[in-house]
Amino acid sequence: MNRVLITSAIPYINGIKHLGNLVGSQLPADLYARYNRGRGREVMFICATDEHGTPAELAAAKAGKPVDEFCSEMHEVQADIANRFRLSFDNFGRSSSVQNRKLTQHFAGKLADNGYIEEVSEKQVYSNADGRFLPDRYIEGECPNCGYDGARGDQCENCTKQLDPTDLINPRSAISGSTDLEVRETKHLYLRQSKLKDALDAWIDTKADWPVLTTSIAKKWLHDGDGLQDRGITRDLKWGVPVKRGDADWPGMEGKVFYVWFDAPIEYIAATAELADEKGEGSAFWERWWRTDKGAEDVRYVQFMGKDNVPFHTLSFPATIMGSKEPWKLVDYIKSFNYLNYDGGQFSTSKGRGIFMDQALEILPSDYWRWWLLSHAPENSDSEFTWENFQVSVNKDLSDVLGNFVSRVTKFCRSKFSEDVPAGGEYGEVEAALIADITAKVRAYESHMEAMDVRKSAQELRGIWVAGNEYLQAAAPWTVYKTDPDQAAAQIRLALNLIRLYAVLSAPFIPDASKVMLEAMGTTDDSWPDDVPAALGLLKEGHAFTVPENVFAKISDEDREGWQERFAGIRD
RNA sequence: CGCGGGGUAGAGCAGCGGUAGCUCACCAGCCUCAUAAGCUGGAGGUCGCGGGUUCAAAUCCCGCCCCCGCAACCA
């Protein structure tokens, strides 16, 4: 496994994402990408903005901009924030790209050729005032069940009864409020997933190592009720990939576009192709990641996503690939996450509740957020963000355990010796014990990272930091120095090497701090410690270093209280 | 009987057949190099409730209660 393809669920374009979105896909994907690069593997890490669909059109209209312009701007905003969170995408693409348009049309054509597309006539609500068909959720009216007036066409929020838009009493457009609605006949393409049910089922059965969350959601959709249902993959919209059968027009489908959920996962492939084009490379550049007949058979493909995305990645997208009967790369492992809650409730994009990525970076550097979010990733159940927990965890782990270690070692050396790695003395039993301990812990850390056990990895890494403090306590160079300065020099030499080791191991979690630590140690050698004893002898006597200013400043009670108040309400 | 996830020390979590663990908070001690940081030890749990299987159950089975999410064209 020397080549790893990593994709993060692609964030929707209509706004800045909150920390719950971040921790469920992009951030753990970045952790894994950085780790694999650190191990010397070839990595392709792909993300993009998901730009099509009704919500994008409405958000653009609200902003008073043409939808393509709106998406371009929002893409730049999201790309900038991702960059500032140090999300190390090889490409952050756009689902509205030419490459995606072509691939999406190509897949649809192949699916049709192979008998996996069906044309279905159906009735949908059309709003004359809005000049468009309305998705169920954009129709409001009085609930026939409980009388609640704000019921939506898909479900009544008040009594939770599932509805059909035609059930509503006095229906109106949620967009304009117009009651000038009519039911119109319209023709759409359906992906015949039901024909692939057995193949999908058998495929999922081979994935015994996947998280329960992933397989249980997939199984539920496969077996619940009438089993896997066919799915409409076209819409009566303007903004999207025009429906075509490969390069050819699709009679009867004029003016329609593919449904976002059809083209969004294909963007994973397209974004890699976008990168090839940007680099002026040919198709071989991206096909070796995506075509098993063109070099991708030895690629390990891992996807990261929140639980709400699982059905599309375990069923719809694989159905698209299988149905094409072409040798596209299927996912090897799906890492899914539960939800992160905010202070007793859900983060909510639509309600503006919680902390959004841009706001987070306004108040603290990305490493603080990365550490907390990853070390509390909602892997086994939903988890919760509270300001108290955030303050305590970050202060303890980053400032006290790691930052202070760097500080005490470098400052001691500067005051007793100099800002060079001191010469003299030899490693003894205590040092041998430490090296053995660190070696075991590094191996454990690696195996947790390989397994994508995010919280366990964070715990193990913290344990490695703690081991340094334990060593200092046991060795007590400040005491040894009084009687045997050479021995103290050897101890500090080891401790300085620990700082470099910590920088390398910690980089996937806290890349900026790692960089600061490496720079302070005056080295650019960030090679992975396959040989821990050797790695701990890398900085030799006389090697110059500097004392970094507080690697992690603490979060004060005043800060925390201020933020708590600032983020208690709803974003404007 | 809709489906799934979860209910383990004050808080947040791990363990998932063999004498109940981790982090934080709390108490005591040690160190004094360091970001009032570090290290060691301690107190604290009838592992949601009730049955059952077993030499042995937090861990397997049955029933019940509670919390969260999902319930397919909203991404």
XYZ file of C-alpha atoms (C1' of nucleotides) in Angstrom:
647
model
C 0.000 0.000 0.000
C 2.234 2.755 -1.233
C -0.370 4.891 -2.937
C -3.329 6.262 -1.053
C -6.289 8.069 -2.557
C -8.209 10.090 0.001
C -11.438 11.994 -0.523
C -13.383 14.127 1.899
C -17.140 14.604 1.459
C -17.473 17.793 -0.514
C -18.997 20.754 1.339
C -22.040 22.459 -0.134
C -21.474 25.880 -1.612
C -24.178 27.903 0.107
C -22.176 29.210 3.022
C -19.298 28.770 5.400
C -19.216 25.416 7.157
C -19.294 24.959 10.915
C -16.980 22.907 13.101
C -19.366 19.955 13.024
C -19.010 19.738 9.253
C -15.249 20.103 9.546
C -14.699 17.339 12.085
C -16.859 14.879 10.182
C -14.954 14.849 6.943
C -12.281 17.320 5.900
C -10.283 17.398 9.119
C -9.876 13.645 9.746
C -9.209 13.191 6.036
C -6.425 15.754 6.323
C -5.026 13.994 9.373
C -4.848 10.756 7.428
C -3.382 12.428 4.344
C -0.648 14.130 6.334
C 0.154 10.942 8.203
C 0.495 8.947 4.999
C 2.685 11.579 3.412
C 4.755 11.518 6.586
C 5.210 7.789 6.132
C 6.550 8.436 2.661
C 3.539 7.168 0.726
C 2.258 8.776 -2.421
C -0.994 10.536 -1.550
C -3.764 12.079 -3.626
C -6.043 14.062 -1.326
C -9.145 15.444 -3.016
C -11.933 17.746 -1.936
C -14.172 20.243 -3.738
C -17.209 22.450 -3.413
C -20.599 20.927 -4.200
C -22.180 23.710 -6.222
C -25.354 22.578 -7.925
C -28.946 22.432 -6.784
C -31.827 24.540 -5.565
C -30.255 25.826 -2.332
C -27.348 27.280 -4.315
C -29.739 29.029 -6.670
C -31.698 30.451 -3.786
C -28.608 31.561 -1.892
C -27.353 33.302 -5.015
C -30.698 35.011 -5.513
C -30.658 36.158 -1.909
C -27.182 37.594 -2.433
C -28.430 39.268 -5.601
C -25.893 37.560 -7.814
C -25.911 35.239 -10.803
C -25.516 31.717 -9.503
C -22.228 31.020 -11.304
C -20.695 34.197 -9.937
C -21.983 33.434 -6.459
C -20.444 29.967 -6.594
C -17.103 31.267 -7.813
C -16.955 33.693 -4.942
C -18.032 31.188 -2.333
C -15.572 28.677 -3.676
C -12.750 31.157 -3.124
C -14.005 31.898 0.380
C -14.137 28.195 1.277
C -10.768 27.505 -0.334
C -9.188 30.301 1.681
C -10.640 29.059 4.958
C -9.591 25.485 4.180
C -6.107 26.736 3.532
C -6.031 28.587 6.821
C -7.159 25.434 8.597
C -4.183 23.790 6.917
C -6.316 21.312 5.021
C -3.707 19.937 2.666
C -5.815 19.073 -0.381
C -3.887 18.200 -3.492
C -6.810 19.798 -5.215
C -9.872 21.623 -3.958
C -12.057 21.391 -7.014
C -15.509 22.520 -8.102
C -18.387 20.276 -9.060
C -19.356 22.853 -11.686
C -16.126 22.210 -13.608
C -16.031 21.196 -17.264
C -14.292 17.996 -16.246
C -17.168 17.049 -13.980
C -19.740 17.940 -16.595
C -18.099 15.588 -19.073
C -17.584 12.745 -16.609
C -21.131 13.015 -15.283
C -22.572 12.899 -18.801
C -20.233 10.023 -19.592
C -21.404 7.974 -16.609
C -25.053 8.667 -17.412
C -24.467 7.511 -20.983
C -22.813 4.284 -19.892
C -25.531 3.590 -17.357
C -28.150 4.077 -20.040
C -26.256 1.810 -22.456
C -26.176 -0.891 -19.802
C -29.861 -0.656 -18.968
C -29.561 1.070 -15.612
C -31.493 4.177 -16.568
C -35.232 4.408 -16.763
C -37.367 7.311 -17.934
C -40.212 8.022 -15.560
C -43.074 10.454 -15.923
C -44.140 12.043 -12.685
C -46.176 14.870 -11.326
C -44.482 17.733 -9.558
C -45.598 21.033 -8.159
C -44.832 24.001 -10.383
C -44.895 27.577 -9.144
C -45.955 30.046 -11.807
C -44.779 33.020 -9.794
C -41.323 31.545 -9.247
C -41.174 30.123 -12.746
C -39.872 26.800 -11.486
C -40.692 23.404 -10.114
C -40.576 23.275 -6.341
C -38.857 20.488 -4.403
C -41.097 19.099 -1.673
C -39.374 20.965 1.125
C -39.974 24.293 -0.612
C -43.731 23.918 -0.462
C -45.404 25.029 2.749
C -48.932 24.870 4.015
C -51.251 23.697 6.731
C -50.689 20.195 8.045
C -53.743 17.986 7.407
C -52.838 16.027 10.516
C -52.286 18.644 13.229
C -53.219 21.907 11.599
C -49.753 23.422 11.999
C -49.398 26.138 9.375
C -45.654 25.858 8.694
C -45.685 22.250 7.512
C -43.388 21.455 4.607
C -44.166 19.307 1.609
C -41.976 16.493 2.859
C -42.818 16.494 6.545
C -44.612 18.454 9.239
C -42.065 19.832 11.673
C -44.706 20.090 14.354
C -46.175 16.577 14.429
C -43.376 14.869 12.421
C -45.878 13.227 10.099
C -44.492 12.532 6.675
C -46.416 14.276 3.954
C -46.877 14.505 0.262
C -46.915 18.053 -1.111
C -50.463 17.482 -2.338
C -51.595 16.699 1.222
C -51.032 20.276 2.333
C -53.973 22.564 2.863
C -53.531 25.957 1.169
C -50.076 25.162 -0.189
C -47.732 28.021 -1.029
C -44.216 28.458 -2.333
C -41.662 28.727 0.454
C -39.583 30.848 -1.882
C -42.051 33.567 -2.838
C -45.098 32.755 -0.746
C -47.128 32.516 -3.943
C -50.174 30.270 -3.914
C -50.271 30.150 -7.695
C -49.170 26.537 -7.820
C -50.090 23.763 -10.169
C -49.230 20.136 -10.584
C -47.425 19.455 -13.840
C -46.322 16.333 -15.556
C -42.572 16.082 -16.062
C -40.225 13.357 -17.243
C -37.107 12.296 -15.336
C -34.310 9.776 -15.450
C -34.092 7.214 -12.672
C -31.014 5.255 -11.711
C -32.116 1.635 -11.383
C -30.239 0.952 -8.193
C -32.637 -1.860 -7.349
C -31.101 -3.927 -10.160
C -27.753 -3.590 -8.438
C -29.040 -4.338 -4.970
C -27.591 -7.840 -4.763
C -24.233 -6.772 -6.139
C -24.083 -3.896 -3.644
C -25.183 -6.153 -0.812
C -22.490 -8.712 -1.622
C -19.892 -5.986 -1.941
C -20.800 -4.476 1.458
C -20.600 -7.979 2.962
C -16.920 -8.115 2.041
C -16.277 -4.968 4.101
C -16.256 -6.498 7.553
C -13.543 -4.091 8.683
C -15.618 -0.970 8.028
C -17.019 1.029 10.977
C -20.403 -0.324 12.155
C -21.841 3.075 11.520
C -21.009 2.767 7.833
C -22.231 -0.768 7.240
C -25.335 -0.500 9.408
C -26.561 2.543 7.482
C -25.842 0.826 4.164
C -27.603 -2.354 5.253
C -30.590 -0.433 6.456
C -31.086 1.217 3.075
C -30.581 -2.084 1.305
C -33.057 -4.070 3.358
C -35.499 -1.639 4.929
C -39.061 -1.772 3.675
C -39.107 -2.604 -0.007
C -35.319 -2.548 -0.183
C -33.151 -0.251 -2.236
C -35.270 2.085 -4.317
C -34.513 3.534 -7.728
C -33.554 7.120 -7.578
C -34.337 10.136 -9.709
C -31.100 11.604 -10.988
C -32.421 14.570 -12.957
C -34.164 17.803 -12.015
C -36.021 20.617 -13.676
C -33.448 23.270 -12.909
C -31.107 25.509 -14.845
C -28.073 25.301 -12.586
C -26.352 21.953 -12.952
C -24.845 19.528 -15.403
C -27.057 19.498 -18.529
C -28.539 16.068 -19.149
C -26.714 14.387 -21.987
C -26.098 10.799 -22.920
C -22.323 10.919 -23.152
C -21.676 13.456 -25.912
C -25.107 13.054 -27.438
C -28.300 14.928 -26.735
C -30.918 13.093 -24.723
C -34.284 13.425 -26.437
C -36.977 14.535 -24.040
C -34.467 15.758 -21.460
C -33.866 19.173 -22.929
C -33.457 21.921 -20.363
C -32.991 19.498 -17.466
C -29.921 18.935 -15.330
C -28.563 16.045 -13.315
C -29.430 15.973 -9.661
C -26.602 17.182 -7.417
C -26.323 13.857 -5.676
C -25.535 12.224 -8.976
C -22.770 14.595 -10.034
C -21.271 15.383 -6.610
C -19.358 12.120 -5.986
C -18.218 12.028 -9.603
C -16.486 15.295 -8.770
C -13.951 13.292 -6.735
C -12.715 11.909 -10.036
C -13.207 15.174 -11.889
C -11.260 17.146 -9.288
C -8.291 14.882 -9.895
C -8.682 15.517 -13.611
C -8.895 19.263 -12.895
C -5.541 18.979 -11.149
C -4.046 17.186 -14.147
C -5.231 19.975 -16.432
C -3.885 22.671 -14.116
C -0.523 20.994 -14.165
C -0.633 20.552 -17.916
C -0.564 16.794 -17.480
C -2.412 14.309 -19.666
C -5.188 11.962 -18.632
C -2.685 9.345 -17.442
C -1.971 11.646 -14.479
C -5.394 11.166 -12.974
C -6.342 7.807 -14.478
C -3.604 6.063 -12.562
C -5.604 6.945 -9.432
C -9.039 6.117 -10.736
C -8.830 3.456 -13.422
C -7.877 -0.013 -12.300
C -6.891 -0.766 -15.900
C -4.531 2.190 -15.898
C -2.535 1.853 -12.713
C -5.066 2.208 -9.895
C -5.249 -1.463 -8.953
C -2.646 -0.965 -6.217
C -4.219 2.232 -4.888
C -5.959 2.159 -1.519
C -8.985 4.465 -1.703
C -10.377 5.868 1.561
C -13.385 8.171 1.938
C -14.237 10.370 4.931
C -17.722 11.667 5.666
C -20.421 12.434 8.234
C -23.133 9.828 8.744
C -25.639 11.775 6.680
C -23.497 11.125 3.603
C -23.110 7.387 4.054
C -26.026 6.172 1.875
C -24.743 8.036 -1.149
C -21.207 6.729 -0.771
C -22.084 3.128 0.072
C -24.901 2.734 -2.462
C -25.595 5.457 -5.038
C -22.038 6.222 -6.075
C -20.930 2.556 -6.119
C -24.088 1.812 -8.160
C -23.001 4.479 -10.638
C -19.563 2.932 -10.908
C -20.707 -0.692 -11.057
C -23.423 0.138 -13.534
C -20.938 1.770 -15.888
C -19.250 -1.629 -16.282
C -16.007 0.233 -16.680
C -12.966 -0.388 -14.477
C -13.325 2.628 -12.173
C -11.836 2.452 -8.694
C -14.326 1.520 -5.984
C -13.782 2.747 -2.450
C -11.769 0.423 -0.185
C -12.640 1.934 3.180
C -15.287 4.368 4.351
C -14.597 6.200 7.587
C -17.790 7.797 8.814
C -18.468 10.058 11.753
C -21.365 10.855 14.021
C -22.383 14.415 14.773
C -20.667 16.983 16.907
C -23.153 18.901 19.017
C -22.723 22.414 20.304
C -23.411 23.211 23.924
C -26.488 21.059 24.358
C -27.899 21.203 20.837
C -26.998 20.722 17.237
C -24.730 22.876 15.170
C -26.967 24.296 12.497
C -26.029 25.944 9.241
C -29.541 27.118 8.498
C -30.092 28.460 11.993
C -26.570 29.869 12.319
C -26.008 28.051 15.591
C -22.525 27.141 16.776
C -19.057 28.132 15.637
C -18.262 28.557 11.967
C -14.873 27.968 10.435
C -14.093 31.624 9.743
C -15.116 32.640 13.257
C -12.992 29.919 14.807
C -9.909 31.246 13.060
C -10.684 34.780 14.184
C -10.183 33.815 17.799
C -7.494 31.103 17.800
C -4.897 29.517 15.504
C -6.022 26.431 13.611
C -3.885 24.034 15.666
C -6.060 24.602 18.750
C -9.189 23.641 16.855
C -7.531 20.793 15.022
C -6.316 19.254 18.272
C -9.559 19.550 20.131
C -11.773 18.433 17.269
C -9.626 15.452 16.358
C -9.021 14.323 19.933
C -12.791 14.489 20.476
C -13.888 13.224 17.065
C -17.408 11.707 17.202
C -16.344 8.230 16.179
C -18.519 5.961 18.323
C -21.374 8.280 19.140
C -22.297 11.920 18.863
C -19.979 14.116 20.896
C -20.313 17.576 22.240
C -18.402 20.816 22.127
C -18.461 22.913 25.274
C -16.258 25.903 25.910
C -15.178 24.587 29.310
C -14.046 21.285 27.864
C -12.317 23.037 24.992
C -10.404 25.376 27.302
C -9.380 22.658 29.709
C -8.316 20.151 27.044
C -6.353 22.591 24.975
C -4.599 24.177 27.949
C -3.714 20.855 29.475
C -2.637 18.952 26.406
C -1.081 21.600 24.231
C 0.235 24.172 26.714
C 1.047 22.154 29.822
C 2.096 18.819 28.450
C 3.624 19.647 25.064
C 4.365 23.386 24.974
C 5.801 23.452 28.450
C 8.006 20.472 27.684
C 9.599 22.360 24.801
C 9.950 25.376 27.010
C 11.557 23.687 30.032
C 14.069 21.771 27.935
C 15.215 24.621 25.712
C 15.339 27.158 28.536
C 17.257 24.862 30.840
C 19.810 24.172 28.149
C 20.192 27.843 27.319
C 20.760 28.786 30.954
C 23.130 25.939 31.895
C 24.912 25.319 28.600
C 24.146 27.358 25.483
C 21.849 27.388 22.496
C 23.765 24.497 21.012
C 23.110 20.826 21.645
C 25.509 20.160 24.553
C 28.382 17.674 24.331
C 29.517 15.138 26.896
C 28.184 12.215 28.924
C 26.534 9.042 27.738
C 23.067 7.530 27.753
C 22.474 5.150 30.668
C 19.677 2.932 31.924
C 17.086 5.645 32.324
C 17.684 6.735 28.746
C 17.481 3.175 27.471
C 14.178 2.743 29.294
C 12.819 5.941 27.783
C 13.859 4.974 24.285
C 12.219 1.579 24.662
C 9.068 3.203 25.999
C 8.920 5.774 23.202
C 9.541 3.096 20.593
C 6.611 1.028 21.826
C 4.386 4.087 21.935
C 5.359 5.201 18.433
C 4.512 1.750 17.085
C 1.133 1.900 18.856
C 0.538 5.397 17.476
C 1.248 4.156 13.970
C -1.169 1.277 14.258
C -3.947 3.564 15.493
C -3.299 5.959 12.643
C -3.298 3.131 10.106
C -6.669 2.047 11.498
C -7.924 5.669 11.393
C -8.743 5.477 15.083
C -8.586 9.208 15.485
C -9.212 9.582 19.211
C -6.931 6.711 20.091
C -4.200 8.208 17.937
C -4.546 11.505 19.757
C -4.422 9.728 23.112
C -1.309 7.815 22.143
C 0.397 10.942 20.864
C -0.372 12.699 24.113
C 1.113 9.707 25.932
C 4.309 10.177 23.952
C 4.452 13.806 25.043
C 3.867 12.770 28.659
C 6.712 10.265 28.466
C 9.102 13.168 27.914
C 7.951 14.861 31.089
C 8.219 11.611 33.011
C 11.758 11.177 31.753
C 12.782 14.662 32.853
C 11.365 13.980 36.289
C 13.235 10.677 36.546
C 16.512 12.013 35.146
C 16.314 15.405 36.919
C 19.077 17.110 34.910
C 18.747 20.228 37.119
C 19.993 18.156 40.055
C 22.506 16.064 38.107
C 24.018 19.242 36.696
C 25.302 20.261 40.118
C 27.524 17.196 40.460
C 27.926 15.848 36.926
C 27.390 18.446 34.157
C 28.386 15.945 31.444
C 25.627 13.570 32.461
C 23.131 16.444 32.496
C 24.341 17.366 29.004
C 23.587 13.874 27.728
C 20.118 14.037 29.271
C 19.342 17.376 27.666
C 20.731 16.193 24.362
C 18.174 13.423 24.423
C 15.410 15.799 25.470
C 16.197 18.176 22.595
C 15.981 15.249 20.230
C 12.616 14.406 21.724
C 11.372 17.838 20.680
C 12.274 17.124 17.072
C 10.643 13.706 17.302
C 7.487 15.277 18.726
C 7.402 17.774 15.874
C 7.455 14.961 13.316
C 4.904 12.766 15.077
C 2.548 15.645 15.858
C 2.539 17.215 12.400
C -0.667 15.488 11.208
C -2.570 16.968 14.163
C -0.895 20.324 14.673
C 1.092 21.190 11.539
C 1.867 24.810 12.432
C 3.232 24.041 15.884
C 5.258 21.212 14.395
C 6.835 23.621 11.999
C 7.668 26.017 14.827
C 9.286 23.185 16.776
C 11.345 21.990 13.825
C 12.498 25.524 13.105
C 13.438 26.016 16.737
C 15.475 22.825 16.590
C 17.246 24.249 13.561
C 16.426 21.319 11.308
C 14.342 20.528 8.265
C 14.667 16.785 8.801
C 11.095 15.630 9.287
C 11.661 12.002 8.322
C 9.390 9.495 10.030
C 11.027 7.657 12.983
C 10.989 4.135 11.586
C 14.110 3.713 13.727
C 13.331 5.509 16.974
C 16.787 5.184 18.605
C 18.369 6.644 15.484
C 15.785 9.413 15.342
C 16.660 10.324 18.928
C 20.318 10.719 18.034
C 19.760 12.885 15.023
C 20.624 16.267 16.550
C 24.330 16.031 17.316
C 26.553 17.886 19.761
C 27.130 21.468 18.742
C 23.968 21.675 16.602
C 22.444 25.139 17.081
C 18.836 25.623 18.194
C 16.679 28.491 19.420
C 14.225 28.854 22.271
C 10.737 29.332 20.823
C 8.323 31.727 22.465
C 5.307 29.977 24.003
C 4.419 27.378 21.427
C 0.881 27.369 22.806
C -0.455 30.278 24.835
C -3.167 29.347 27.291
C -6.809 30.180 26.954
C -7.720 32.393 29.907
C -11.013 32.284 31.769
C -11.782 35.765 30.450
C -11.249 34.637 26.860
C -13.443 31.632 27.364
C -16.228 33.606 28.990
C -16.126 36.203 26.254
C -16.360 33.620 23.500
C -19.006 31.712 25.325
C -21.133 34.813 25.304
C -20.285 35.814 21.766
C -21.215 32.408 20.404
C -24.224 31.808 22.609
C -26.690 33.201 20.112
C -27.248 32.849 16.449
C -25.083 34.072 13.664
C -26.525 37.097 11.851
C -42.988 -3.261 18.148
C -40.037 1.647 11.817
C -34.355 1.585 11.483
C -29.570 2.735 13.497
C -26.209 4.536 17.429
C -25.668 5.162 22.638
C -26.658 4.645 28.187
C -19.436 2.543 32.403
C -16.576 7.230 38.694
C -18.642 14.672 39.222
C -17.653 15.628 33.509
C -15.866 13.507 28.822
C -14.640 8.684 27.022
C -12.055 3.369 26.366
C -12.941 -1.715 27.376
C -17.055 -5.727 24.660
C -16.229 -13.422 28.456
C -11.683 -13.874 33.055
C -9.795 -9.675 39.568
C -13.367 -2.306 36.307
C -9.411 1.490 32.758
C -7.967 6.591 30.548
C -8.225 12.187 30.483
C -10.019 16.377 33.228
C -11.772 18.106 37.885
C -10.843 16.705 43.486
C -7.298 15.321 47.831
C -2.192 14.289 49.539
C 3.000 14.061 48.615
C 7.532 15.030 45.526
C 10.385 18.326 42.262
C 11.633 23.464 41.542
C 14.282 23.035 34.905
C 9.598 25.084 32.849
C 3.783 28.466 30.194
C 1.302 28.903 38.859
C 3.854 24.220 34.435
C 5.933 18.667 35.728
C 5.967 13.793 38.455
C 3.965 10.132 42.081
C 0.061 8.329 44.986
C -5.158 8.498 46.761
C -10.402 8.933 47.059
C -14.570 8.213 43.788
C -18.415 3.341 39.819
C -23.718 -2.682 42.566
C -20.657 -0.752 34.200
C -29.495 2.196 32.559
C -33.279 -1.626 34.963
C -34.998 -6.886 35.384
C -34.303 -11.849 34.067
C -31.234 -15.852 31.715
C -26.676 -18.689 29.696
C -21.704 -19.709 31.960
C -16.956 -22.066 36.624
C -16.872 -16.732 35.241
C -20.759 -11.083 32.048
C -19.822 -4.202 31.563
C -18.717 -7.878 27.803
C -23.366 -13.270 25.167
C -29.142 -14.043 25.100
C -34.367 -12.223 26.336
C -37.596 -8.258 28.142
C -38.124 -3.159 29.645
C -36.757 2.167 30.360
C -34.150 6.638 28.771
C -31.113 9.901 25.250
C -29.566 11.005 20.129
C -29.789 10.571 14.919
C -32.198 8.862 10.460
C -36.884 7.799 8.004
C -34.666 8.646 0.705
C -35.514 13.277 -3.769
C -33.311 19.199 1.283
C -27.723 19.288 0.629
